[in-house]
Structure formats: structure tokens, C-alpha cells
Amino acid sequence: EDPIFKTPWGFHPFLKPRPGVTSIKLPIPTLQPNAATTLNIMIWNTQILAVSIVLLGGVSPSLAASRSYDFTVSKFAAAPDGFNVNVLGANRQLNVPIIVNKGDTISVKTTNNLDEPTALHFHGIFQNGTNWYDGAAMVTQCPIQPNKTLTYTFKVDKQHGTYWWHSHHKSQYIQGLRGPLIVKDPANEPYTKDYDQEIIVSLADWYHTDKNILLSQLFAPGGNGDEPMPDSGLINGKGQYDCTQSNPVVGTQRAKNACVSNSTLEVFNVQQSKRYRFRIINMSAMAVFNFTIDGHRLDVIEADGTDTQKVTVDTIRIGPAQRYSVIVTMNQTAQDYWVRAVIDTTQWMQNFTSTFNPETRAILHYGTAGTAKTPTTQPPSQATLLNPYSLLPYSYPPPPANFDLGVSMRFDMLNDEVTNINYAFVTIDNVYDTVHYEMPKRPTLFDVLDGNNLPNSTLAINVAKNAVVELTIWNDDVTEHYFHLHGHQFWVMGSGQALNNVIKPGPTQNFPVRDTIAVPGCRKRANNTGEGICGGGLGYVRVRFIADNPGVWLLHCHMEWHMAAGLAATFVVDADGLRATRGSLPAAIRNTCNV
Ligand SMILES: [Cu+2]
């Protein structure tokens, strides 16, 4: 029998749960600095010594350079999975990569040729001192109006690894406005000598219906939070769709829907016995993928821009906005192998139709381009799955032993009783009570710089400079959600499902470091016991970060349908210090609001 919450429960007066879903409302457990996580010893990976020796051996750092990109953002026709639709992209392409070296200054001149405003965000990039170029619409800027240009300029001098850029406005990224962002530091990265070449692998769920139509359906009265269902999945912008299926596209796109089944899949050409670093980026709206390569094991070496200790697995489960690097050695018979990225369909509220194919494929081809054959390989019968909560950094300082500020954030997806529109409702400590994030009318950064009060619907949390923050996110929903914090990395202190408001003691040392992490779904109550579907215990993840980056930073679910539903909050780091930089706000950023 499930342990249950004993706490009295009740609905918020203006909320009602989705049909078939009941909700409990609990006092959020009070957070106290946890003695169990006290760390007295700096635990650095001993391998850092080896890195130092290499440096002393005379490897010179790469020269810093300016890297300029000219992105014209537009809507154009394309058929990534064989089904012709209008997509959004830079320079009439999908997945345009930004590849730079650590220390470089990146500038991305962004011209908006869309018929709606846009803004570009550089996911995982710290933007130290350039918070205003973080690209989150109405957080750090107004979106770029049609026919206007904005140049984002920032230096990547404190990080390397695998990142990505994407629109941070109106769910544009899920229709294609996104691409890889790679920061290299070969002289200092620990695994440089362990691979010969690199391959970027982007994964995405793909929707044939224009995202504005999907959004209007999702947020119509009675939309019930039923997330839009993808039509296929893409690997590097290529997938397949069975054109004999019933046509799911509605509205104005129907006339353009030329469709070709068995569209060309992505082919990775590799050479026997060489070692490849695959940089895997999940750019999905919603999909969590399980990634495998038939016949080959995956040596994981990086997660979200942090080098990790090497772990060998067969399958990686990767959520929206997460990244992993794996080294794959081409030590098998020279032939063609399936690369598989399988969508976890249980993440959606609704069931998929039987015609939906969750398995997206590419081909690993031993040999030169143009000669790939259809593989006949099978996935591993007993696959070892990566455990992200035990994937440890290669060398990274341990979290501070104590924290200064505990933040407890709890959410559920609920139908507003008045409008019957489904939103995320977020409660943060005793400050915000069942609020959904809404984009403010003025960028939050501007209001902070000008000393204005912030709207309640920004769910703003003030943090002193260099404060150690322990954030616990409580999931009152049955499925996973993937949370991203802008401008920071965090230690993952623990996760699971809380029983009777009690969190199991987490590990006391060796914490993963991420910028995007899953909060597990809640534990469903057993039949007729407890109250609410989550009566078996809320899901939670607990992270700790140092607020050493003054700025206004969004924390949000990176499942875009949930972000759009308001599953977000705003960390305001060092408001006083920020105000002192008011005169430095670039005029181009300030002018984004002059329309
Ligand atoms: Cu979510």
C-alpha cells in the first residue's frame, strides 16, 4: 500500500484539475541546510593533475578570434521528413551550426524576415557581463520586430562543450529556428586525444502543423493541456513519414502538402578503426529520445557542456535541450548500421495513433559518401542505459557545503476554472501561490535596471550576488519535466519521489553538473488510497548553484508546450549590482522595445 500524504487538501478556488485528474495542495516542505550534504574536503578528480602536466608541456591555447555570423531568419518551404511544410530557419536552412573556440567573441547579426517578432537565445552560454544578449524575449529584450536587425555579441571564455542556439519567442524553435553551438578548447579538454573526428547529431520531434495553429489549439478553452503530437522525428533535420497516413495537417498548409515517403535519411560516413566524438543535442519541443547505434557502444564524455568521467553505455536517454558527447570506436565489420533515436511516447497526455513511428533513424556507414545501403542490423538485446543522476563531472569543484537561499518551487498543469484554459500553475515558497508565468509588457531586465517593481506573473526571485542557492522543484504531474536555468550550471543534489514530504537523503558527494535536468514524475497513488493522482508522493529534483553571474535569468521547463503554458520563473541575480550597469545596456537592446 502506498504511503500517502496526511495533509488536508483542497483545490485552489479558481482551478480545477484535468478530467480524471485530482490534485492535492500541500504546504511545501520547509528547506533547511542539509547537514548530510556538508562537504569538508574539496573533491577534485585526480585526473586534473594530468591535464596540468599537459599544459606545462607547452600546448599553447588557441588564439581568441571574432566569429561573425549573419542570420537572416525567415519562413520557407521544406520537407525534412518528406512532407512539405513551411519551416523557420536561418539563411533558408535548418540546423545552421555555430562552431567556435573558447575565448572567441561571437557575434550573430540577426535580421528578422518573419512576419512576427523573434529573439535568439544561446542555450547554456553564461553571458557573463552580457546578460542583455541572452535572447529571451521579454526577459532581457523585446523581440526583434519584422524587418529589423539585432546583433548579439558575447564572449565564450569560461566554458567549452556542446550547446545550441534557438529562438526564445513564440515557440519558433520547434518549427526549425535552432542549431548547434559548439565551443572547442582542444588544448584543455580531457578527451581530445581519445577521438579522431567529430559528428554533430541533432534530434528533434517534428510537427507538420504550423506552431501558431498548435499553440492556438493547446490554449483554446478545453485544450486540457493535451500537448500537440509530433508527426515524426528528425536526426540532423532528416526523417521519414508514411504519406499514406491520414493527413493530420489543418488550415492553410494543406495546399502545400506534397509528400514523399521514404525520404532520405541522414548518413554518417565513418572510417574503420577511427574514433568519433558524437555531439548529441536534443532540440525537441517535447520529445525525450532514447539514442543507440546498432553494434556500437557509447563512451559518454560530456553532459551539457561539462566534461564527465567516461561511462560506457548502449543507450542514452536525452531530454529536451540536453546534450551529451559520446565517443564511438568504429571497430565492427565494415557495413551499414542503424542509428536509432526513439521517442518516449508516454510523455504525452494523449495516446499516439498506431501509425505514428516513434523510431527515428539515421545510417552509420563505414566508407565514403554516397554508397550507404539500408542496414539490416538489430539494436542491442540487453542495452545498458545511462543513468544521468550518476554521471559525474571529470573535474569540477564540489558544491559549497551550505547554501544561503533555499527555494522551493512546486507546479502542476491545471485547467483554469474561469477560462477552462490549461496552464502551468507554480507555487514558490510563500511568495507566489499558483501563478503561471506570463511574458511581461516590458523586459524584466529593463525593469530591474530602472528600479521598477516586477509583475507578479514573472515569478521573480531576488538573489544576492554569489549566494549559494538550493532549488527544489516539486512535480505535481505524473510525467517528467526538463528544467533549464539560463546563465548557470548547477549541481544535481538529488531527485526522486517524496513520500510524506520526506526526501530521502541524497548522495553526500559526487554530484552531476548540468544546465538542464529532469524532475521525475510524481508517484501515483494506489487505487482508493491517498488523495489526488500524485498521492503516492511528488516528484522532485534538487539542484544547487552559485549565483555568480549578475543578470536576469529564466528558469523554465524546456518542454516548449509547458514553457508556453507558463512553467517558468525568473532569477534576478544581484539587482543592485545590475542597476549600477544601467548605463551599459546597449542602445540596440534598449531600442528593441521602440516599435
Ligand atoms: Cu514540462
Coordinates of C-alpha atoms and ligand atoms in Angstrom, one line a residue:
E1 CA 0.0 0.0 0.0
D2 CA 1.2 3.4 -0.9
P3 CA 2.3 5.8 1.9
I4 CA 0.1 8.8 1.5
F5 CA 0.1 12.4 2.4
K6 CA -1.9 13.0 5.5
T7 CA -2.2 16.8 4.9
P8 CA -5.6 18.2 4.3
W9 CA -6.1 19.1 0.7
G10 CA -8.1 21.4 -1.4
F11 CA -8.3 23.0 -4.8
H12 CA -7.3 26.5 -5.5
P13 CA -10.7 28.3 -5.8
F14 CA -10.1 29.2 -9.5
L15 CA -8.5 25.9 -10.6
K16 CA -9.8 22.6 -11.4
P17 CA -7.8 19.6 -12.4
R18 CA -7.9 18.0 -15.8
P19 CA -10.7 15.4 -16.1
G20 CA -9.7 12.3 -14.4
V21 CA -7.0 14.1 -12.5
T22 CA -7.3 15.3 -9.0
S23 CA -4.8 17.4 -7.3
I24 CA -3.6 17.9 -3.8
K25 CA -2.4 21.1 -2.3
L26 CA 0.2 20.8 0.4
P27 CA 2.4 23.1 2.3
I28 CA 5.7 22.9 0.7
P29 CA 8.3 21.3 2.9
T30 CA 10.5 23.8 4.6
L31 CA 14.0 23.7 3.4
Q32 CA 16.9 23.7 5.9
P33 CA 20.5 23.5 5.0
N34 CA 21.1 19.7 5.0
A35 CA 23.8 18.5 7.2
A36 CA 24.0 15.3 5.2
T37 CA 25.4 17.3 2.3
T38 CA 28.1 19.0 4.2
L39 CA 31.4 18.7 2.5
N40 CA 34.7 19.3 4.2
I41 CA 37.0 18.2 1.5
M42 CA 37.5 19.6 -1.9
I43 CA 36.9 16.6 -4.1
W44 CA 38.6 17.2 -7.3
N45 CA 39.1 14.4 -9.8
T46 CA 42.7 13.3 -9.6
Q47 CA 42.9 13.3 -13.3
I48 CA 43.1 17.1 -13.3
L49 CA 46.7 16.6 -12.4
A50 CA 47.3 15.0 -15.8
V51 CA 45.7 18.0 -17.5
S52 CA 48.0 20.3 -15.8
I53 CA 51.0 18.4 -16.9
V54 CA 49.9 18.5 -20.5
L55 CA 49.7 22.3 -20.2
L56 CA 53.1 22.5 -18.7
G57 CA 54.3 20.5 -21.6
G58 CA 53.9 23.5 -23.8
V59 CA 50.5 23.2 -25.5
S60 CA 49.6 26.8 -26.4
P61 CA 46.0 28.0 -26.0
S62 CA 44.2 28.7 -29.3
L63 CA 44.2 32.4 -30.2
A64 CA 41.0 34.2 -29.4
A65 CA 39.1 35.4 -32.5
S66 CA 36.0 37.2 -33.6
R67 CA 33.4 34.9 -35.2
S68 CA 30.7 36.7 -37.1
Y69 CA 27.5 35.1 -38.2
D70 CA 24.9 36.7 -40.4
F71 CA 21.5 35.1 -39.8
T72 CA 18.5 36.1 -41.9
V73 CA 15.6 34.5 -40.2
S74 CA 12.7 33.5 -42.5
K75 CA 9.9 31.1 -43.2
F76 CA 10.3 28.9 -46.2
A77 CA 9.1 25.6 -47.6
A78 CA 11.0 22.4 -46.8
A79 CA 10.3 18.7 -46.4
P80 CA 12.5 17.4 -43.6
D81 CA 10.6 14.1 -43.4
G82 CA 9.3 14.1 -47.0
F83 CA 6.2 16.1 -46.0
N84 CA 6.3 19.6 -47.4
V85 CA 5.6 22.3 -44.9
N86 CA 6.7 25.8 -44.0
V87 CA 9.7 25.8 -41.7
L88 CA 11.5 28.6 -39.9
G89 CA 15.3 28.9 -40.2
A90 CA 18.4 31.0 -40.6
N91 CA 19.5 31.7 -44.2
R92 CA 16.8 29.3 -45.5
Q93 CA 18.5 26.3 -43.9
L94 CA 17.8 24.1 -40.9
N95 CA 20.4 23.5 -38.1
V96 CA 22.9 26.2 -39.1
P97 CA 25.9 25.5 -36.8
I98 CA 27.9 28.0 -34.8
I99 CA 31.3 26.5 -34.2
V100 CA 33.9 28.5 -32.3
N101 CA 36.9 28.2 -29.9
K102 CA 36.9 29.0 -26.3
G103 CA 37.9 32.6 -25.9
D104 CA 36.3 33.7 -29.1
T105 CA 33.9 36.6 -29.4
I106 CA 30.7 35.5 -31.2
S107 CA 28.5 38.0 -33.0
V108 CA 25.3 36.9 -34.6
K109 CA 23.7 39.6 -36.7
T110 CA 20.1 38.6 -36.8
T111 CA 17.7 40.0 -39.4
N112 CA 14.1 39.2 -38.9
N113 CA 12.3 38.4 -42.2
L114 CA 9.5 36.6 -40.4
D115 CA 6.0 38.1 -40.2
E116 CA 6.3 38.0 -36.4
P117 CA 8.9 39.2 -33.9
T118 CA 11.8 36.9 -32.9
A119 CA 14.7 36.6 -30.5
L120 CA 17.7 34.2 -30.4
H121 CA 19.0 32.5 -27.3
F122 CA 22.3 30.7 -26.9
H123 CA 21.5 27.8 -24.7
G124 CA 23.9 27.1 -21.9
I125 CA 26.1 30.1 -22.7
F126 CA 26.9 32.0 -19.5
Q127 CA 26.7 35.5 -21.0
N128 CA 29.0 36.8 -18.2
G129 CA 28.6 40.6 -18.3
T130 CA 26.3 40.4 -21.4
N131 CA 23.0 39.3 -19.8
W132 CA 21.3 41.6 -22.3
Y133 CA 22.3 39.3 -25.1
D134 CA 20.7 36.2 -23.6
G135 CA 18.0 36.5 -26.1
A136 CA 15.0 35.5 -24.0
A137 CA 12.1 37.6 -25.3
M138 CA 10.7 40.0 -22.6
V139 CA 13.3 38.8 -20.1
T140 CA 16.4 40.6 -21.5
Q141 CA 15.0 42.3 -24.6
C142 CA 11.9 43.0 -26.6
P143 CA 11.7 40.6 -29.6
I144 CA 13.2 41.8 -32.9
Q145 CA 10.4 43.2 -35.0
P146 CA 9.9 42.1 -38.6
N147 CA 12.4 43.7 -40.9
K148 CA 14.6 44.8 -38.0
T149 CA 18.1 43.6 -37.2
L150 CA 19.8 43.0 -33.9
T151 CA 23.4 41.8 -33.4
Y152 CA 24.1 39.6 -30.4
T153 CA 27.7 39.9 -29.3
F154 CA 29.2 37.8 -26.5
K155 CA 32.4 36.1 -25.5
V156 CA 32.7 32.4 -24.6
D157 CA 35.7 32.5 -22.3
K158 CA 34.6 30.4 -19.3
Q159 CA 33.2 27.3 -20.9
H160 CA 33.6 24.7 -23.7
G161 CA 31.4 21.9 -25.0
T162 CA 28.2 21.3 -26.8
Y163 CA 25.4 23.9 -26.7
W164 CA 22.8 25.1 -29.1
W165 CA 21.1 28.3 -30.2
H166 CA 17.3 28.7 -30.7
S167 CA 14.5 31.2 -30.9
H168 CA 13.2 32.1 -27.5
H169 CA 10.0 33.6 -28.6
K170 CA 6.6 32.2 -29.6
S171 CA 7.7 28.5 -29.8
Q172 CA 9.5 29.3 -33.1
Y173 CA 12.3 26.9 -32.4
I174 CA 10.1 23.9 -32.7
Q175 CA 9.4 24.7 -36.3
G176 CA 13.1 24.8 -37.1
L177 CA 14.7 28.0 -35.8
R178 CA 17.6 26.4 -34.0
G179 CA 21.0 24.9 -34.5
P180 CA 24.1 23.6 -32.8
L181 CA 26.6 25.8 -30.9
I182 CA 30.0 24.2 -30.3
V183 CA 32.7 25.7 -28.2
K184 CA 36.1 23.9 -28.6
D185 CA 39.1 24.0 -26.4
P186 CA 41.2 21.1 -27.6
A187 CA 44.3 22.1 -25.7
N188 CA 42.5 21.8 -22.4
E189 CA 39.7 19.3 -22.9
P190 CA 40.5 16.0 -21.3
Y191 CA 39.5 13.7 -24.1
T192 CA 40.9 15.5 -27.1
K193 CA 43.3 12.6 -27.8
D194 CA 40.6 10.0 -27.5
Y195 CA 38.9 10.7 -30.7
D196 CA 39.8 11.4 -34.3
Q197 CA 36.8 13.4 -35.7
E198 CA 33.6 14.9 -34.6
I199 CA 30.0 14.4 -35.7
I200 CA 27.1 16.6 -34.6
V201 CA 23.8 14.8 -34.1
S202 CA 20.7 16.9 -33.6
L203 CA 17.5 15.2 -32.5
A204 CA 14.0 16.8 -32.8
D205 CA 10.4 15.9 -32.8
W206 CA 8.7 17.3 -35.8
Y207 CA 5.3 18.8 -36.4
H208 CA 3.6 19.3 -39.8
T209 CA 1.1 21.8 -38.5
D210 CA 2.2 25.4 -38.1
K211 CA 3.2 26.1 -34.5
N212 CA 0.8 29.1 -34.2
I213 CA -2.1 26.7 -35.0
L214 CA -0.8 24.2 -32.5
L215 CA -0.5 26.9 -29.8
S216 CA -4.0 28.2 -30.5
Q217 CA -5.4 24.6 -30.1
L218 CA -3.4 24.0 -27.0
F219 CA -4.5 27.2 -25.3
A220 CA -8.1 27.1 -26.5
P221 CA -10.8 26.6 -23.8
G222 CA -11.0 22.9 -23.3
G223 CA -7.5 22.3 -24.7
N224 CA -6.9 20.5 -21.5
G225 CA -3.1 20.7 -21.7
D226 CA -3.1 17.9 -24.3
E227 CA 0.3 18.6 -25.8
P228 CA 0.4 18.7 -29.6
M229 CA 1.5 15.3 -31.1
P230 CA 4.5 15.2 -33.4
D231 CA 4.2 13.7 -36.8
S232 CA 7.8 12.3 -36.9
G233 CA 11.2 12.7 -35.5
L234 CA 14.3 14.2 -37.2
I235 CA 18.0 13.4 -37.0
N236 CA 20.0 16.4 -38.3
G237 CA 16.8 17.7 -39.9
K238 CA 16.0 14.4 -41.7
G239 CA 13.3 11.9 -41.1
Q240 CA 10.6 9.8 -42.7
Y241 CA 6.9 9.9 -42.8
D242 CA 4.4 7.5 -44.3
C243 CA 2.5 9.6 -46.8
T244 CA -0.3 7.0 -46.9
Q245 CA -1.3 8.1 -43.4
S246 CA -4.3 10.3 -42.9
N247 CA -3.4 13.9 -43.3
P248 CA -3.1 15.5 -39.9
V249 CA -2.5 19.0 -41.2
V250 CA -5.2 21.6 -40.8
G251 CA -5.7 25.0 -42.1
T252 CA -3.8 26.9 -44.8
Q253 CA -0.9 24.5 -45.2
R254 CA -2.9 21.7 -46.8
A255 CA -2.4 23.0 -50.3
K256 CA 1.3 22.8 -50.0
N257 CA 1.5 19.3 -48.7
A258 CA 3.4 17.4 -51.3
C259 CA 4.6 14.3 -49.6
V260 CA 7.3 11.7 -50.4
S261 CA 7.6 8.5 -48.4
N262 CA 11.0 7.1 -47.6
S263 CA 12.6 10.4 -47.6
T264 CA 16.4 10.4 -47.5
L265 CA 17.9 9.7 -44.0
E266 CA 21.0 11.2 -42.6
V267 CA 24.1 9.2 -43.3
F268 CA 27.2 9.4 -41.0
N269 CA 30.2 8.3 -43.1
V270 CA 32.9 6.9 -40.9
Q271 CA 36.2 5.0 -41.4
Q272 CA 37.0 1.7 -39.9
S273 CA 39.0 1.8 -36.7
K274 CA 38.7 5.6 -36.3
R275 CA 37.1 7.1 -33.2
Y276 CA 34.4 9.7 -33.4
R277 CA 33.0 12.2 -30.9
F278 CA 29.2 12.4 -31.5
R279 CA 27.8 15.6 -30.0
I280 CA 24.2 14.7 -29.4
I281 CA 21.8 17.6 -29.0
N282 CA 18.0 17.2 -28.3
M283 CA 16.3 20.3 -29.9
S284 CA 12.8 18.9 -29.3
A285 CA 9.7 20.7 -28.3
M286 CA 8.7 17.8 -26.1
A287 CA 10.3 14.5 -27.0
V288 CA 12.6 12.5 -24.8
F289 CA 14.7 10.3 -27.1
N290 CA 16.5 7.0 -26.4
F291 CA 19.6 7.0 -28.6
T292 CA 21.5 4.0 -29.7
I293 CA 23.9 2.9 -32.5
D294 CA 23.5 -0.8 -33.5
G295 CA 26.6 -2.8 -32.9
H296 CA 28.5 0.0 -31.1
R297 CA 28.9 1.1 -27.5
L298 CA 28.8 4.8 -26.4
D299 CA 31.6 6.2 -24.2
V300 CA 29.9 9.2 -22.6
I301 CA 32.4 12.1 -22.0
E302 CA 30.3 15.2 -21.8
A303 CA 26.9 16.4 -20.5
D304 CA 25.5 19.9 -21.1
G305 CA 29.0 21.4 -21.7
T306 CA 30.7 19.7 -18.7
D307 CA 33.3 17.0 -19.3
T308 CA 32.3 13.9 -17.5
Q309 CA 34.1 10.8 -16.2
K310 CA 33.9 8.3 -19.0
V311 CA 31.0 5.9 -18.8
T312 CA 30.3 3.2 -21.4
V313 CA 26.7 2.5 -22.2
D314 CA 24.5 1.3 -25.1
T315 CA 21.6 3.8 -24.8
I316 CA 21.3 7.4 -23.8
R317 CA 18.0 8.9 -22.7
I318 CA 18.2 12.6 -23.6
G319 CA 15.5 15.1 -22.8
P320 CA 14.6 18.4 -24.5
A321 CA 17.6 20.8 -24.5
Q322 CA 20.0 18.3 -23.0
R323 CA 23.3 17.4 -24.7
Y324 CA 25.7 14.5 -24.5
S325 CA 29.0 13.8 -26.2
V326 CA 29.9 10.1 -26.7
I327 CA 33.0 8.6 -28.3
V328 CA 32.2 5.7 -30.7
T329 CA 35.0 3.5 -32.0
M330 CA 34.4 2.1 -35.4
N331 CA 35.6 -1.4 -34.5
Q332 CA 32.9 -3.5 -36.2
T333 CA 32.5 -5.2 -39.6
A334 CA 32.6 -2.5 -42.3
Q335 CA 28.9 -2.3 -43.2
D336 CA 25.9 -0.1 -42.5
Y337 CA 24.3 0.2 -39.1
W338 CA 21.1 1.8 -37.9
V339 CA 21.4 4.8 -35.7
R340 CA 18.2 4.9 -33.7
A341 CA 16.5 7.8 -31.8
V342 CA 13.3 6.5 -30.3
I343 CA 10.7 9.0 -28.9
D344 CA 9.3 8.1 -25.5
T345 CA 5.6 8.4 -26.3
T346 CA 4.5 8.1 -22.7
Q347 CA 5.4 11.8 -22.1
W348 CA 2.3 13.0 -23.9
M349 CA -1.1 13.3 -22.3
Q350 CA -2.8 11.6 -25.2
N351 CA -2.0 8.3 -26.8
F352 CA -0.4 8.3 -30.3
T353 CA -2.1 6.7 -33.2
S354 CA -0.8 3.3 -34.2
T355 CA 0.5 4.8 -37.4
F356 CA 3.0 7.1 -35.6
N357 CA 6.5 5.8 -35.8
P358 CA 8.4 6.8 -32.7
E359 CA 11.7 5.4 -34.0
T360 CA 13.7 8.0 -36.0
R361 CA 16.7 6.6 -37.9
A362 CA 19.9 7.6 -39.5
I363 CA 22.6 5.4 -41.1
L364 CA 26.1 4.8 -39.8
H365 CA 28.1 4.0 -42.9
Y366 CA 31.6 2.6 -42.9
G367 CA 33.1 4.0 -46.1
T368 CA 32.8 7.0 -48.3
A369 CA 29.8 9.2 -49.1
G370 CA 27.0 8.1 -51.4
T371 CA 27.2 4.4 -51.0
A372 CA 25.1 3.7 -47.9
K373 CA 22.8 0.7 -48.1
T374 CA 19.7 0.0 -45.9
P375 CA 21.1 -1.6 -42.8
T376 CA 19.9 -4.9 -41.6
T377 CA 21.3 -4.6 -38.1
Q378 CA 19.5 -5.0 -34.8
P379 CA 19.6 -2.9 -31.6
P380 CA 21.4 -4.5 -28.6
S381 CA 19.2 -7.0 -26.9
Q382 CA 20.4 -6.0 -23.5
A383 CA 21.2 -2.4 -23.5
T384 CA 22.9 -0.6 -20.7
L385 CA 21.1 2.7 -20.1
L386 CA 23.0 5.8 -19.0
N387 CA 21.9 7.0 -15.5
P388 CA 22.1 10.8 -15.8
Y389 CA 22.0 11.2 -12.0
S390 CA 25.2 9.2 -11.5
L391 CA 27.1 10.8 -14.4
L392 CA 29.9 12.7 -12.7
P393 CA 32.0 15.6 -13.9
Y394 CA 35.6 14.9 -14.9
S395 CA 36.9 17.7 -12.8
Y396 CA 34.7 20.2 -11.2
P397 CA 34.6 21.8 -7.8
P398 CA 32.2 20.3 -5.4
P399 CA 29.2 22.3 -4.3
P400 CA 29.6 24.6 -1.4
A401 CA 28.8 22.7 1.8
N402 CA 26.0 25.0 2.8
F403 CA 23.5 27.2 1.0
D404 CA 22.3 30.7 1.6
L405 CA 18.9 30.6 0.0
G406 CA 16.5 27.7 -0.3
V407 CA 13.9 28.0 -3.0
S408 CA 11.0 25.6 -3.2
M409 CA 9.0 25.6 -6.4
R410 CA 6.0 23.4 -7.0
F411 CA 3.9 23.1 -10.1
D412 CA 1.1 21.3 -11.8
M413 CA -0.7 21.6 -15.1
L414 CA -4.3 22.6 -14.4
N415 CA -7.4 23.9 -16.2
D416 CA -8.3 27.4 -15.1
E417 CA -11.8 27.2 -13.8
V418 CA -12.9 30.5 -15.2
T419 CA -11.4 30.2 -18.7
N420 CA -11.1 26.5 -19.0
I421 CA -7.6 27.1 -20.4
N422 CA -4.8 24.8 -19.2
Y423 CA -1.8 26.5 -17.7
A424 CA 1.1 25.5 -15.5
F425 CA 0.5 26.8 -12.0
V426 CA 3.6 27.5 -10.0
T427 CA 3.9 28.0 -6.3
I428 CA 7.2 29.3 -4.9
D429 CA 7.7 29.2 -1.1
N430 CA 5.2 31.6 0.4
V431 CA 5.8 34.2 -2.2
Y432 CA 3.9 33.0 -5.3
D433 CA 0.8 30.9 -5.0
T434 CA -0.4 29.1 -8.1
V435 CA 0.8 31.6 -10.6
H436 CA 1.6 31.0 -14.3
Y437 CA 4.5 32.8 -15.9
E438 CA 3.4 35.4 -18.4
M439 CA 5.7 37.5 -20.6
P440 CA 5.7 41.0 -19.0
K441 CA 4.9 44.0 -21.1
R442 CA 8.5 45.3 -20.6
P443 CA 11.6 43.2 -20.4
T444 CA 12.3 42.2 -16.8
L445 CA 15.9 43.3 -17.1
F446 CA 14.8 46.8 -18.1
D447 CA 12.6 47.0 -15.0
V448 CA 15.4 45.8 -12.8
L449 CA 17.8 48.3 -14.3
D450 CA 15.3 51.1 -13.8
G451 CA 14.4 50.0 -10.2
N452 CA 10.8 49.2 -11.0
N453 CA 8.7 46.6 -9.3
L454 CA 8.2 43.4 -11.2
P455 CA 4.9 42.0 -12.2
N456 CA 3.8 39.0 -10.1
S457 CA 3.5 36.9 -13.2
T458 CA 7.3 37.0 -13.8
L459 CA 7.7 34.9 -10.6
A460 CA 10.8 36.8 -9.8
I461 CA 13.2 35.7 -7.1
N462 CA 15.9 38.1 -5.9
V463 CA 19.3 36.5 -5.2
A464 CA 22.3 38.3 -3.7
K465 CA 25.5 38.1 -5.7
N466 CA 27.5 34.9 -5.1
A467 CA 24.7 33.5 -2.9
V468 CA 24.5 29.7 -2.9
V469 CA 21.0 28.8 -3.9
E470 CA 19.4 25.4 -3.3
L471 CA 16.4 25.0 -5.6
T472 CA 14.0 22.1 -5.2
I473 CA 11.5 21.7 -7.9
W474 CA 8.4 19.7 -6.9
N475 CA 6.4 17.9 -9.7
D476 CA 2.7 17.5 -9.0
D477 CA 2.3 16.0 -12.5
V478 CA 2.7 12.4 -13.5
T479 CA 5.3 12.9 -16.3
E480 CA 8.8 14.1 -16.3
H481 CA 9.6 17.8 -17.0
Y482 CA 13.0 19.1 -18.0
F483 CA 14.2 22.3 -16.4
H484 CA 16.8 24.7 -17.7
L485 CA 18.4 27.6 -15.8
H486 CA 19.8 30.3 -18.0
G487 CA 23.3 31.6 -17.4
H488 CA 24.3 29.0 -14.9
Q489 CA 25.3 25.4 -14.4
F490 CA 24.1 23.6 -11.3
W491 CA 25.0 20.6 -9.2
V492 CA 22.2 17.9 -9.1
M493 CA 22.0 17.2 -5.4
G494 CA 19.2 14.6 -5.6
S495 CA 16.0 13.5 -7.2
G496 CA 13.2 11.1 -6.8
Q497 CA 9.7 10.9 -5.3
A498 CA 9.0 12.3 -1.9
L499 CA 6.9 10.2 0.5
N500 CA 5.1 12.1 3.2
N501 CA 7.0 15.2 2.3
V502 CA 10.2 13.4 3.2
I503 CA 13.1 13.5 0.8
K504 CA 15.5 10.5 1.0
P505 CA 19.0 11.7 1.9
G506 CA 20.7 12.1 -1.4
P507 CA 24.4 11.4 -2.1
T508 CA 26.8 13.3 0.1
Q509 CA 29.4 13.8 -2.5
N510 CA 30.0 13.4 -6.3
F511 CA 27.2 15.3 -7.9
P512 CA 26.4 15.6 -11.6
V513 CA 26.7 19.0 -13.2
R514 CA 24.1 20.1 -15.8
D515 CA 22.2 23.1 -17.2
T516 CA 19.1 21.0 -18.0
I517 CA 17.7 18.3 -15.8
A518 CA 14.6 16.1 -15.4
V519 CA 12.3 16.4 -12.5
P520 CA 10.8 12.9 -12.2
G521 CA 7.0 12.5 -12.4
C522 CA 5.1 12.0 -9.2
R523 CA 4.3 8.7 -7.7
K524 CA 0.7 7.8 -8.5
R525 CA -1.4 6.7 -5.6
A526 CA -2.6 3.2 -5.4
N527 CA -6.3 2.6 -6.1
N528 CA -8.5 4.1 -3.5
T529 CA -5.7 5.2 -1.3
G530 CA -4.5 8.7 -0.7
E531 CA -5.8 11.8 -2.3
G532 CA -5.0 13.1 -5.7
I533 CA -3.3 11.3 -8.6
C534 CA 0.0 12.2 -7.1
G535 CA -1.0 10.9 -3.6
G536 CA 2.0 8.5 -3.7
G537 CA 4.4 11.4 -3.5
L538 CA 5.6 14.3 -5.5
G539 CA 8.5 14.0 -7.9
Y540 CA 11.4 16.3 -7.1
V541 CA 14.8 17.3 -8.2
R542 CA 17.1 19.4 -6.0
V543 CA 19.9 21.4 -7.5
R544 CA 22.4 23.9 -6.1
F545 CA 24.1 26.7 -7.9
I546 CA 26.2 29.7 -7.1
A547 CA 24.6 33.0 -8.2
D548 CA 27.9 34.4 -9.5
N549 CA 26.5 35.8 -12.8
P550 CA 24.6 39.0 -12.2
G551 CA 21.6 39.2 -14.5
V552 CA 18.0 38.3 -15.1
W553 CA 17.8 34.6 -15.8
L554 CA 14.9 32.5 -16.7
L555 CA 14.3 29.1 -15.1
H556 CA 11.8 27.1 -17.2
C557 CA 10.6 23.8 -18.4
H558 CA 12.2 23.2 -21.7
M559 CA 9.2 21.2 -22.9
E560 CA 8.1 24.0 -25.1
W561 CA 4.4 23.4 -24.7
H562 CA 4.8 23.7 -20.9
M563 CA 7.0 26.8 -21.2
A564 CA 4.3 28.3 -23.3
A565 CA 1.8 27.4 -20.5
G566 CA 3.8 29.4 -18.1
L567 CA 6.1 26.8 -16.4
A568 CA 8.8 29.3 -15.6
A569 CA 10.2 31.7 -13.1
T570 CA 12.8 34.5 -13.1
F571 CA 16.0 34.6 -11.0
V572 CA 17.2 38.2 -10.6
V573 CA 20.9 37.9 -9.5
D574 CA 22.5 40.9 -7.9
A575 CA 19.8 43.5 -8.6
D576 CA 21.8 46.3 -7.0
G577 CA 24.9 45.5 -9.0
L578 CA 22.9 45.3 -12.2
R579 CA 21.4 48.8 -11.6
A580 CA 24.9 50.1 -11.4
T581 CA 25.4 48.8 -15.0
R582 CA 22.3 50.6 -16.3
G583 CA 24.3 52.9 -18.5
S584 CA 26.0 50.0 -20.2
L585 CA 22.8 48.5 -21.6
P586 CA 23.4 48.5 -25.4
A587 CA 21.2 51.0 -27.2
A588 CA 20.4 48.3 -29.7
I589 CA 18.9 46.2 -26.9
R590 CA 17.0 49.2 -25.4
N591 CA 15.7 50.1 -28.9
T592 CA 14.1 46.6 -29.4
C593 CA 11.2 48.0 -27.4
N594 CA 10.9 51.1 -29.5
V595 CA 8.3 50.0 -32.1
Ligands
CU1 CU 7.4 20.5 -18.7

